[in-house]
PDB file of C-alpha atoms in Angstrom:
ATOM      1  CA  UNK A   1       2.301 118.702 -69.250  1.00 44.00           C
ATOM      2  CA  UNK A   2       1.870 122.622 -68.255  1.00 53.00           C
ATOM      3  CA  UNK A   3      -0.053 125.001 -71.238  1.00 71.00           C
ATOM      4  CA  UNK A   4       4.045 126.601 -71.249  1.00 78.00           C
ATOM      5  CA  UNK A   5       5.416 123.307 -72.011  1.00 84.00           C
ATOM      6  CA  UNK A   6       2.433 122.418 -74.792  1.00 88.00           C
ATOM      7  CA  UNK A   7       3.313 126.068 -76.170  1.00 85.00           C
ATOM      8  CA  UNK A   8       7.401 125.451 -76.555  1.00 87.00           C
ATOM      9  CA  UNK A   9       6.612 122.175 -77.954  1.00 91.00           C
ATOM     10  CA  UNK A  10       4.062 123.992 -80.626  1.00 89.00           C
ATOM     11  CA  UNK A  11       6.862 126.609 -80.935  1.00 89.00           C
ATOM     12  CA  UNK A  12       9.647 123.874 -81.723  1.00 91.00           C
ATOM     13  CA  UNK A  13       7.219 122.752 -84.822  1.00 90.00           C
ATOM     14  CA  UNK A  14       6.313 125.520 -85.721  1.00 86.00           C
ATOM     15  CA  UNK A  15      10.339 125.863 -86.518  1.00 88.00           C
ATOM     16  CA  UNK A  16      10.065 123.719 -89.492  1.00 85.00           C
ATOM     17  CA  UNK A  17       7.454 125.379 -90.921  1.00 77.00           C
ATOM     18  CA  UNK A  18       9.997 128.384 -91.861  1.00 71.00           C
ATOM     19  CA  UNK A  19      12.846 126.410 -93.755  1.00 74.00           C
ATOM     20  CA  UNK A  20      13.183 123.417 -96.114  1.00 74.00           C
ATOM     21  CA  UNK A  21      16.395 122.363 -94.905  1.00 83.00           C
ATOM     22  CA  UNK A  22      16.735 120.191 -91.783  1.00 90.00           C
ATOM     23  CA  UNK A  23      17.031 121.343 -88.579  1.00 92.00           C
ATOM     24  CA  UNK A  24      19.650 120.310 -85.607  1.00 93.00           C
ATOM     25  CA  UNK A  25      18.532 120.487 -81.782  1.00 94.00           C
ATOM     26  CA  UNK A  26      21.500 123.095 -80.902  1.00 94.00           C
ATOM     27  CA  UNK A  27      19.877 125.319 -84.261  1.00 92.00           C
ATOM     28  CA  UNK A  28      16.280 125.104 -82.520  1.00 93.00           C
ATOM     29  CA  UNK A  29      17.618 125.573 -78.873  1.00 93.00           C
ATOM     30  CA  UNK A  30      19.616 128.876 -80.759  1.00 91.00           C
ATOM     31  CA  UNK A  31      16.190 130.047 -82.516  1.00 87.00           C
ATOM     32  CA  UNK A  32      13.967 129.319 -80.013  1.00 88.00           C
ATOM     33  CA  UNK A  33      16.321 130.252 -76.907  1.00 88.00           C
ATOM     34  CA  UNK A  34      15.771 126.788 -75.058  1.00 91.00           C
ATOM     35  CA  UNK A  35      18.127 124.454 -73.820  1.00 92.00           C
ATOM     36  CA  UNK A  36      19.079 121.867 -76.193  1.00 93.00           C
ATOM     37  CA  UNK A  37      17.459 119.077 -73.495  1.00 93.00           C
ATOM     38  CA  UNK A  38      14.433 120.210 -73.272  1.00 92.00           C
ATOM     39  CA  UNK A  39      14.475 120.853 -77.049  1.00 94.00           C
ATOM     40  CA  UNK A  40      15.902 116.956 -77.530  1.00 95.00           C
ATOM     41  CA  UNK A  41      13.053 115.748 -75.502  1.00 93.00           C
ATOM     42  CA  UNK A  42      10.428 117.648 -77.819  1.00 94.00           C
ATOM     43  CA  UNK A  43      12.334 116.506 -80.838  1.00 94.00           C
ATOM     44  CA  UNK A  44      11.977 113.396 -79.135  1.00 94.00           C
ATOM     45  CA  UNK A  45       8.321 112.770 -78.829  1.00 93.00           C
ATOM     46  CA  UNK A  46       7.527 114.560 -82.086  1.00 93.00           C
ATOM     47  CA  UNK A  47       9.611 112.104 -84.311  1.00 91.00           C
ATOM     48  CA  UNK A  48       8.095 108.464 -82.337  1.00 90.00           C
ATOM     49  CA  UNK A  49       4.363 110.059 -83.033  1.00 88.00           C
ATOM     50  CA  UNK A  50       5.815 110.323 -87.051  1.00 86.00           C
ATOM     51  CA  UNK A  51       5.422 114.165 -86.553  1.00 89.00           C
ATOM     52  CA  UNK A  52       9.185 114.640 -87.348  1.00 92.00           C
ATOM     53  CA  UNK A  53      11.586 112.039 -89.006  1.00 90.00           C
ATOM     54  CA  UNK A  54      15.647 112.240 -88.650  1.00 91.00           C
ATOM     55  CA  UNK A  55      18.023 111.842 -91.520  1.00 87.00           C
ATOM     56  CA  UNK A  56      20.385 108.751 -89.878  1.00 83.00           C
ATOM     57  CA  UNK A  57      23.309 110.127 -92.031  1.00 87.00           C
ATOM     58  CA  UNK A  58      23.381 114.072 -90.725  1.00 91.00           C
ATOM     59  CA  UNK A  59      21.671 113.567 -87.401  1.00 91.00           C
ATOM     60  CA  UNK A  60      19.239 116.355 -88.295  1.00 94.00           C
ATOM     61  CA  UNK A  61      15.251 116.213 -88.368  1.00 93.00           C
ATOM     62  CA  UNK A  62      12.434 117.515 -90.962  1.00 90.00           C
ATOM     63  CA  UNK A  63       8.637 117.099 -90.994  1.00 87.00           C
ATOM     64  CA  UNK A  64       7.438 113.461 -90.847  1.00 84.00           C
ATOM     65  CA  UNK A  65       4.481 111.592 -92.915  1.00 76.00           C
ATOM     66  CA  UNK A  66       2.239 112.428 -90.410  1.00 79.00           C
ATOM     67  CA  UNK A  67       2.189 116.475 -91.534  1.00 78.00           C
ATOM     68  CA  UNK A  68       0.798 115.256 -95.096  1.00 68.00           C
ATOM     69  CA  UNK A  69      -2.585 113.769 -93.070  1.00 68.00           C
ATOM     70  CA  UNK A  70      -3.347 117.379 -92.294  1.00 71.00           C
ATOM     71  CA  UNK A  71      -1.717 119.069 -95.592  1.00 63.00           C
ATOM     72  CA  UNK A  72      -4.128 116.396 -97.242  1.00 59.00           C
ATOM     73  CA  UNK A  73      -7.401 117.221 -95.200  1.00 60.00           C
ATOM     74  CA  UNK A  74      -6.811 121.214 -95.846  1.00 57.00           C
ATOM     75  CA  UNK A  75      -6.305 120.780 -99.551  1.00 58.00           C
ATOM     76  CA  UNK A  76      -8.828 119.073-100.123  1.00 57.00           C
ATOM     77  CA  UNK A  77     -11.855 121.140 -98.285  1.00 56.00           C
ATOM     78  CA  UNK A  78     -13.085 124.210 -99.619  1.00 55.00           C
ATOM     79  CA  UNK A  79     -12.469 126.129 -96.199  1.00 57.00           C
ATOM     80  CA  UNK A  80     -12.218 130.385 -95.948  1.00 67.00           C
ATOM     81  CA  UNK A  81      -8.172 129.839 -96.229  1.00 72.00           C
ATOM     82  CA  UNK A  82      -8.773 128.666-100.022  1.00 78.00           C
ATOM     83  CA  UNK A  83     -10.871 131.462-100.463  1.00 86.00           C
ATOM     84  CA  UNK A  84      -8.660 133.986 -99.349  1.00 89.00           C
ATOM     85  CA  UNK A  85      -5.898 132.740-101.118  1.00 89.00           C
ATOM     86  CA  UNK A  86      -7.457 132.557-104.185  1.00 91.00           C
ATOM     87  CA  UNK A  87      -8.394 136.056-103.799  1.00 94.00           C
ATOM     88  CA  UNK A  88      -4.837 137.133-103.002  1.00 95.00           C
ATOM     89  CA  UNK A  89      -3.361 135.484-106.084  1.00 94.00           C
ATOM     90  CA  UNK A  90      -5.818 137.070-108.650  1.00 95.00           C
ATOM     91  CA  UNK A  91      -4.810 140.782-106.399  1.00 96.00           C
ATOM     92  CA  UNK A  92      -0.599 139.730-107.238  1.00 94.00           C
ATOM     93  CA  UNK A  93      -1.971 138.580-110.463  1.00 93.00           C
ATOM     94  CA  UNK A  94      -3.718 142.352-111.394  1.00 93.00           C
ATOM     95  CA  UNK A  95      -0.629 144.216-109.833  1.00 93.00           C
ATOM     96  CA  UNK A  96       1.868 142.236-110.705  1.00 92.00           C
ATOM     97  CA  UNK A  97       3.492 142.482-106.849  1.00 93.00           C
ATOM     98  CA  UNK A  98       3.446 140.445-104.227  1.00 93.00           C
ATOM     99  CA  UNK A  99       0.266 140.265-101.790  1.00 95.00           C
ATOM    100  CA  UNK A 100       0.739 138.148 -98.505  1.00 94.00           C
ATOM    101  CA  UNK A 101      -0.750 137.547 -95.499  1.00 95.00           C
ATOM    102  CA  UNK A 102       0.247 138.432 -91.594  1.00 95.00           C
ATOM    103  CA  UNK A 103      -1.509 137.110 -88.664  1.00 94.00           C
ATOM    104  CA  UNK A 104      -0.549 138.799 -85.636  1.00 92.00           C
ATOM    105  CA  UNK A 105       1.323 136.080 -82.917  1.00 89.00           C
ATOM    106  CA  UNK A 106       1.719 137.321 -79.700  1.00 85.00           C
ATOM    107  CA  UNK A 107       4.825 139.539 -80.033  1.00 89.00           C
ATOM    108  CA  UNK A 108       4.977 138.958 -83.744  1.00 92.00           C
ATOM    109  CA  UNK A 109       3.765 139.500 -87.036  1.00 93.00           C
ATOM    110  CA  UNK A 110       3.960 136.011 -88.900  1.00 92.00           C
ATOM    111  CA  UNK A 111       3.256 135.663 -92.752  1.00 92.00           C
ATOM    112  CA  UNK A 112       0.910 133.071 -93.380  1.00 89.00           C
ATOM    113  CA  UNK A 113       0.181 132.804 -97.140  1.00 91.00           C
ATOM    114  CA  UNK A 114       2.206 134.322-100.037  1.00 92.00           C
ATOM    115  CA  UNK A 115       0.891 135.039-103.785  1.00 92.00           C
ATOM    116  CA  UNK A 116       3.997 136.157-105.279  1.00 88.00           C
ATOM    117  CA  UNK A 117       4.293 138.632-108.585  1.00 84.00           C
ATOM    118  CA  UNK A 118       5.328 136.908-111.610  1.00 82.00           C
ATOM    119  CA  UNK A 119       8.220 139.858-112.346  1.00 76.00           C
ATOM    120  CA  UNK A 120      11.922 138.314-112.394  1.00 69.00           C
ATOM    121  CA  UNK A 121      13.068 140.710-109.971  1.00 60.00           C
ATOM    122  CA  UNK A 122      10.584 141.067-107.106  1.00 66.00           C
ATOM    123  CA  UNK A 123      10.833 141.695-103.006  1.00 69.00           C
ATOM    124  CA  UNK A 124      10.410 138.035-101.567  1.00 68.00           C
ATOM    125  CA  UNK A 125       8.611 137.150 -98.527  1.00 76.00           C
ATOM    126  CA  UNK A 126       9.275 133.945 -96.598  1.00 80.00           C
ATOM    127  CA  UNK A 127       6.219 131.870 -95.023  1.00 84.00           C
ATOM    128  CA  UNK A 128       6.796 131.582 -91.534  1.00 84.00           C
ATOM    129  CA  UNK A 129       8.491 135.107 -91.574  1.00 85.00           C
ATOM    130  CA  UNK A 130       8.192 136.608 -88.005  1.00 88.00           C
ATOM    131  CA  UNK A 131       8.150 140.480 -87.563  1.00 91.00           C
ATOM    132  CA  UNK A 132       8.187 142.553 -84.510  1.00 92.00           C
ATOM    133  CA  UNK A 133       4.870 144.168 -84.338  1.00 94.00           C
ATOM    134  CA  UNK A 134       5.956 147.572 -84.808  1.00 91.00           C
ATOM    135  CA  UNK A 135       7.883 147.663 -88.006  1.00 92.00           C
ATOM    136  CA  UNK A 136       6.760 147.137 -91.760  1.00 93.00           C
ATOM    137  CA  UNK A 137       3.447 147.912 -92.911  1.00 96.00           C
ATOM    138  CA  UNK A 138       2.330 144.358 -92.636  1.00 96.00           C
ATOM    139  CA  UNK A 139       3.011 144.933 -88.547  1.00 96.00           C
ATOM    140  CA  UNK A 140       2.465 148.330 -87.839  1.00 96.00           C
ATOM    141  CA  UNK A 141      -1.422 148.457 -89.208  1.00 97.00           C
ATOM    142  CA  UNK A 142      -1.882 145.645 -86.366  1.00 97.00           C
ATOM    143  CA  UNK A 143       0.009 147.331 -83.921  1.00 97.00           C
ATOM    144  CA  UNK A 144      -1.438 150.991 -84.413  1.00 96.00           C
ATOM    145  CA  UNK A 145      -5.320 149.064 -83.277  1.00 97.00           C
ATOM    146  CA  UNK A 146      -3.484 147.498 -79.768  1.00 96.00           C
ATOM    147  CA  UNK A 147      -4.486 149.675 -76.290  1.00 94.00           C
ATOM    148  CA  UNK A 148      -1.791 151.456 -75.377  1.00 92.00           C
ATOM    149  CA  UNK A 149      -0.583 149.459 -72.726  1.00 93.00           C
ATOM    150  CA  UNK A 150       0.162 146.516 -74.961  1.00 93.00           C
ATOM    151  CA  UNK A 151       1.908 148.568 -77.425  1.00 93.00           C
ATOM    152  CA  UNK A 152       4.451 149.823 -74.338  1.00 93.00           C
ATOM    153  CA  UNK A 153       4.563 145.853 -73.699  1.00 91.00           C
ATOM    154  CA  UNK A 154       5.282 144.960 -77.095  1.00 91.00           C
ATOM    155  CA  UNK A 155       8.449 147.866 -77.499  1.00 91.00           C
ATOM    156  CA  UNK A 156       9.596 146.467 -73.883  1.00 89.00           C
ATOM    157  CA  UNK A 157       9.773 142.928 -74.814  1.00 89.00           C
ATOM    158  CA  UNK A 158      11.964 144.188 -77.980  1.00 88.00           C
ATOM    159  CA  UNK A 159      14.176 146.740 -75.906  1.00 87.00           C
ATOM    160  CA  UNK A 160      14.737 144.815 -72.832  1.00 82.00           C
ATOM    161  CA  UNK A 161      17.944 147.344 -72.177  1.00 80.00           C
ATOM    162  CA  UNK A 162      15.917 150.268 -72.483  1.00 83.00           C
ATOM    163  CA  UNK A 163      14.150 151.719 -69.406  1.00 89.00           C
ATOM    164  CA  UNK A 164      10.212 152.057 -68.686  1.00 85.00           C
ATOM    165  CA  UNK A 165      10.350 156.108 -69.247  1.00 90.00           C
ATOM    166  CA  UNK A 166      12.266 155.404 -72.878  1.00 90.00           C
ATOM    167  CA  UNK A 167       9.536 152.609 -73.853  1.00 86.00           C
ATOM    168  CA  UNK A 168       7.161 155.591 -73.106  1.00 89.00           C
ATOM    169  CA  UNK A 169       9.448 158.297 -75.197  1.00 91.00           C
ATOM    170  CA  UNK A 170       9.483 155.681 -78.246  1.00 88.00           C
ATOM    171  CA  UNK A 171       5.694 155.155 -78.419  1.00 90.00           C
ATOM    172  CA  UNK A 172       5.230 158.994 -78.145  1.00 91.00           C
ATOM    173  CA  UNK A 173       7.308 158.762 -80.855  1.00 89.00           C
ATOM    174  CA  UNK A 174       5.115 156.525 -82.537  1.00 90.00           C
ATOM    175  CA  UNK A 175       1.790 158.212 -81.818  1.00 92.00           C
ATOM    176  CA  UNK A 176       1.135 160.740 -84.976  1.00 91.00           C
ATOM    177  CA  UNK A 177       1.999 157.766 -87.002  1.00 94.00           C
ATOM    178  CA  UNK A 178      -0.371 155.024 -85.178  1.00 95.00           C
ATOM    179  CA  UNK A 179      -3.369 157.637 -85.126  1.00 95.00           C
ATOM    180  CA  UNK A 180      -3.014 158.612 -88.631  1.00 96.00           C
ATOM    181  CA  UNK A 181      -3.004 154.788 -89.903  1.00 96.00           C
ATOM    182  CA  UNK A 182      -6.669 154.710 -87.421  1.00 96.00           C
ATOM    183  CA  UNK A 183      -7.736 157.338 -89.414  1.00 96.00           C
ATOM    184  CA  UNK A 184      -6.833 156.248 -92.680  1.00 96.00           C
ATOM    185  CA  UNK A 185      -7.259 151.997 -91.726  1.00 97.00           C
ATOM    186  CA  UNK A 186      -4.303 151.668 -93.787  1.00 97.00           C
ATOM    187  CA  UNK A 187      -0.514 151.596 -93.547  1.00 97.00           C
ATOM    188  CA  UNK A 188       2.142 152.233 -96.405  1.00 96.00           C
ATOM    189  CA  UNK A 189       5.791 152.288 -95.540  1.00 95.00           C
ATOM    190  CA  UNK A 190       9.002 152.465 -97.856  1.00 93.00           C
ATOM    191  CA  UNK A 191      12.688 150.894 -96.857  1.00 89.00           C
ATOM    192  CA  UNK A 192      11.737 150.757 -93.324  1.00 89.00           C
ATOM    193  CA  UNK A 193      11.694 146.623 -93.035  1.00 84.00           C
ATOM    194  CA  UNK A 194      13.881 146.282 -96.036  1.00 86.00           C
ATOM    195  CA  UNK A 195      15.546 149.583 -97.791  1.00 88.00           C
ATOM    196  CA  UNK A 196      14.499 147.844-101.201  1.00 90.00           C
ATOM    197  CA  UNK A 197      10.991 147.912-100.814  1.00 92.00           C
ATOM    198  CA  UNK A 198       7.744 148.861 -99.682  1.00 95.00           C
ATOM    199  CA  UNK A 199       4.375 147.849 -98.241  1.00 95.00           C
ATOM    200  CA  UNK A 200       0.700 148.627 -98.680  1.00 97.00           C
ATOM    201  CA  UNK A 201      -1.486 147.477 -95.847  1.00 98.00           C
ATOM    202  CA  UNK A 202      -4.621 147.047 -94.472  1.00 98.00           C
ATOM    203  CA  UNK A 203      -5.893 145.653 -91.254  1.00 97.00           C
ATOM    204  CA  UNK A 204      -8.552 142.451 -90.706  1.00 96.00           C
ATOM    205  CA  UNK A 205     -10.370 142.008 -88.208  1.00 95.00           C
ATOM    206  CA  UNK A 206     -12.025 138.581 -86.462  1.00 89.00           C
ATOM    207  CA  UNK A 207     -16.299 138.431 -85.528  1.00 85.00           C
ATOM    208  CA  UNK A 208     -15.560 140.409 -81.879  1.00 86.00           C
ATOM    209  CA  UNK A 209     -14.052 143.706 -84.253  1.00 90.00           C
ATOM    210  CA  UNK A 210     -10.538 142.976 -82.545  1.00 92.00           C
ATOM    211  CA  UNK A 211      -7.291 143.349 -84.887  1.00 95.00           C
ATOM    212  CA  UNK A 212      -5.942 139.698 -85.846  1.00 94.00           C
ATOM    213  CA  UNK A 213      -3.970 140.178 -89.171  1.00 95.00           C
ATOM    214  CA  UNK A 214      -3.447 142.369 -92.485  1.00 97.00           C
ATOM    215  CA  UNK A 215      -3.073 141.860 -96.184  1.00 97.00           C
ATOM    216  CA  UNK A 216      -0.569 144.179 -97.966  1.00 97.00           C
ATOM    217  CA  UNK A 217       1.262 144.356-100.920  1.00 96.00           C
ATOM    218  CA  UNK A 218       4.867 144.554-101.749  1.00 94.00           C
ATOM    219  CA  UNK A 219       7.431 145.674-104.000  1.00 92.00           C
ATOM    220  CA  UNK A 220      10.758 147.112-104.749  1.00 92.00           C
ATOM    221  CA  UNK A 221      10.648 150.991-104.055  1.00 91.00           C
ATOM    222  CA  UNK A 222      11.532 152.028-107.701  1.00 88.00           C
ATOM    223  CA  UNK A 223       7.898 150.369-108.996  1.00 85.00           C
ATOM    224  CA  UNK A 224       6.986 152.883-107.017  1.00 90.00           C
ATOM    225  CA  UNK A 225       4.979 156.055-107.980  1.00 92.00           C
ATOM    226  CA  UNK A 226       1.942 158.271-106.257  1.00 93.00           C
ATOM    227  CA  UNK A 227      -0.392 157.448-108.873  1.00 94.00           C
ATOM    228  CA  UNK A 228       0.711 153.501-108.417  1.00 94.00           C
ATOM    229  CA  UNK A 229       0.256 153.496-104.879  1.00 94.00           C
ATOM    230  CA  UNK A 230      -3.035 155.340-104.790  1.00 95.00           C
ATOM    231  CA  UNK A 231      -4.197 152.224-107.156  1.00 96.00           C
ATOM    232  CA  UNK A 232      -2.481 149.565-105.638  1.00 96.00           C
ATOM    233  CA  UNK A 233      -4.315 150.761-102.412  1.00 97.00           C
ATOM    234  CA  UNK A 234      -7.925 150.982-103.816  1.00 96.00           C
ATOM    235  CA  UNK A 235      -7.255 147.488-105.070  1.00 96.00           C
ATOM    236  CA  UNK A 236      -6.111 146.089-101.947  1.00 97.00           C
ATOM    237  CA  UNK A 237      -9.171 147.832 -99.588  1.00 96.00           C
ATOM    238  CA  UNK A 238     -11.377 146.357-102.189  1.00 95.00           C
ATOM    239  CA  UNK A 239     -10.128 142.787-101.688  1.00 96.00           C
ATOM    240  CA  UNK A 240      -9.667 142.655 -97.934  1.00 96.00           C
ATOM    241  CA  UNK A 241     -13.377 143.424 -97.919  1.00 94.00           C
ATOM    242  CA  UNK A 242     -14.168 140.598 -99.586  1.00 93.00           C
ATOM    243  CA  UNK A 243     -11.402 138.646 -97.310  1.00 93.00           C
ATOM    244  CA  UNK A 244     -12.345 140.010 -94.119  1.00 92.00           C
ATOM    245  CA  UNK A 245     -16.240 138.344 -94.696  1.00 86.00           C
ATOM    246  CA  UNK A 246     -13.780 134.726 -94.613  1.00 82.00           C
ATOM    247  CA  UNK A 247     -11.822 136.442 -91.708  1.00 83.00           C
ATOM    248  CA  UNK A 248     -14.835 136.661 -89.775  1.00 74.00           C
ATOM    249  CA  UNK A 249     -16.031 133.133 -90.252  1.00 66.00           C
ATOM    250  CA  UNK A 250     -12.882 131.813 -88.678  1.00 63.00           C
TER     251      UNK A 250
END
């Protein structure tokens, strides 16, 4: 087995991780852009090793009894991730919004934990969500700390039809923005992910200083205000300090 073929086959679980509902082989081969044999064989091996099971009446799979040994192992041990989470739900608690957390994956910005606001109407985030690194707050504070060369990487894997010297034009684009969220170490944007809402963040950091993931929080636009933001933001820098000390451990 080639470290490509490992990766799909991490990829293909990773799938479930983003929906309750059961998943068919043509939906993964659609979402992850495989063929549906290769995908089949993956499915395959996952659901003998108990990894995955299949529903005999819709054909479709879900995570198997083997997942819980894991979910069971993390729960139960007082690791950094409890930590952090803990600290994110007392910060949703205090604002009242939504705080999550976005570890940067390759091309992507993935959420990883959520601590949702307890307000009736609120801007949801999914786990599992993946973002292109250079939109949303939650991205762009990760993206505005790659070299440069990376970033022109990033915007060509996302605008395949575009040509090297318009890659180039969009990042110059880009660059007063990037630099000032450098200076600041902090990234707020409104409506530009979703028109509803907006994002505070800030970025984290692992042991060697290089940018692995952000906390930020979010909220429909019309909560809103200067004087809210300004708050919302000392909050947050104060907590991803106390985050980042876990982040650095890991």
């Amino acid at each position: 087995m080639t470290v490509k073929t490992l990766k799909n086959s991490l990829d293909i679980l990773e799938c479930f991780a983003t929906t309750e509902n059961a998943l068919g082989v043509r939906e993964i081969s659609r979402m992850m852009k495989l063929p549906t044999s290769v995908v089949q064989r993956t499915i395959n091996t996952f659901t003998e090793a108990g990894y995955l099971i299949q529903d005999e009446y819709t054909k479709k799979y879900k995570l198997g009894y083997k997942m819980y040994l894991f979910y069971d192992v993390l729960s139960n041990s007082k690791d950094p991730h409890s930590t952090i989470y803990e600290l994110m739900q007392n910060l949703a608690s205090e604002m009242n919004e939504s705080v999550f957390l976005t570890y940067m994956d390759n091309e992507y910005g993935v959420t990883t934990k959520i601590a949702e606001s307890n307000k009736n109407v609120k801007y949801a985030v999914s786990l599992g969500t993946k973002t292109p690194l250079y939109i949303g707050a939650s991205c762009k504070v990760m993206f505005a700390y790659l070299e440069e060369n990376r970033q022109l990487e990033l915007i060509a894997f996302f605008q395949e039809e575009q040509s090297k010297e318009e890659h180039k034009s969009y990042l110059e684009s880009l660059k007063g923005e990037l630099q000032q969220i450098r200076r600041n170490n902090w990234c707020g944007t409104v409506g530009e992910y979703n028109e509803h809402a907006f994002g505070i963040s800030v970025p984290l950091f692992n042991y060697k200083k290089e940018i692995i993931a952000s906390l930020t929080i979010s909220g429909l636009v019309y909560d809103l205000n200067d004087q809210r933001e300004k708050y919302m933001l000392e909050q947050l820098v104060k907590v991803a300090q106390q985050i980042q000390s876990h982040i650095s451990k890991l």
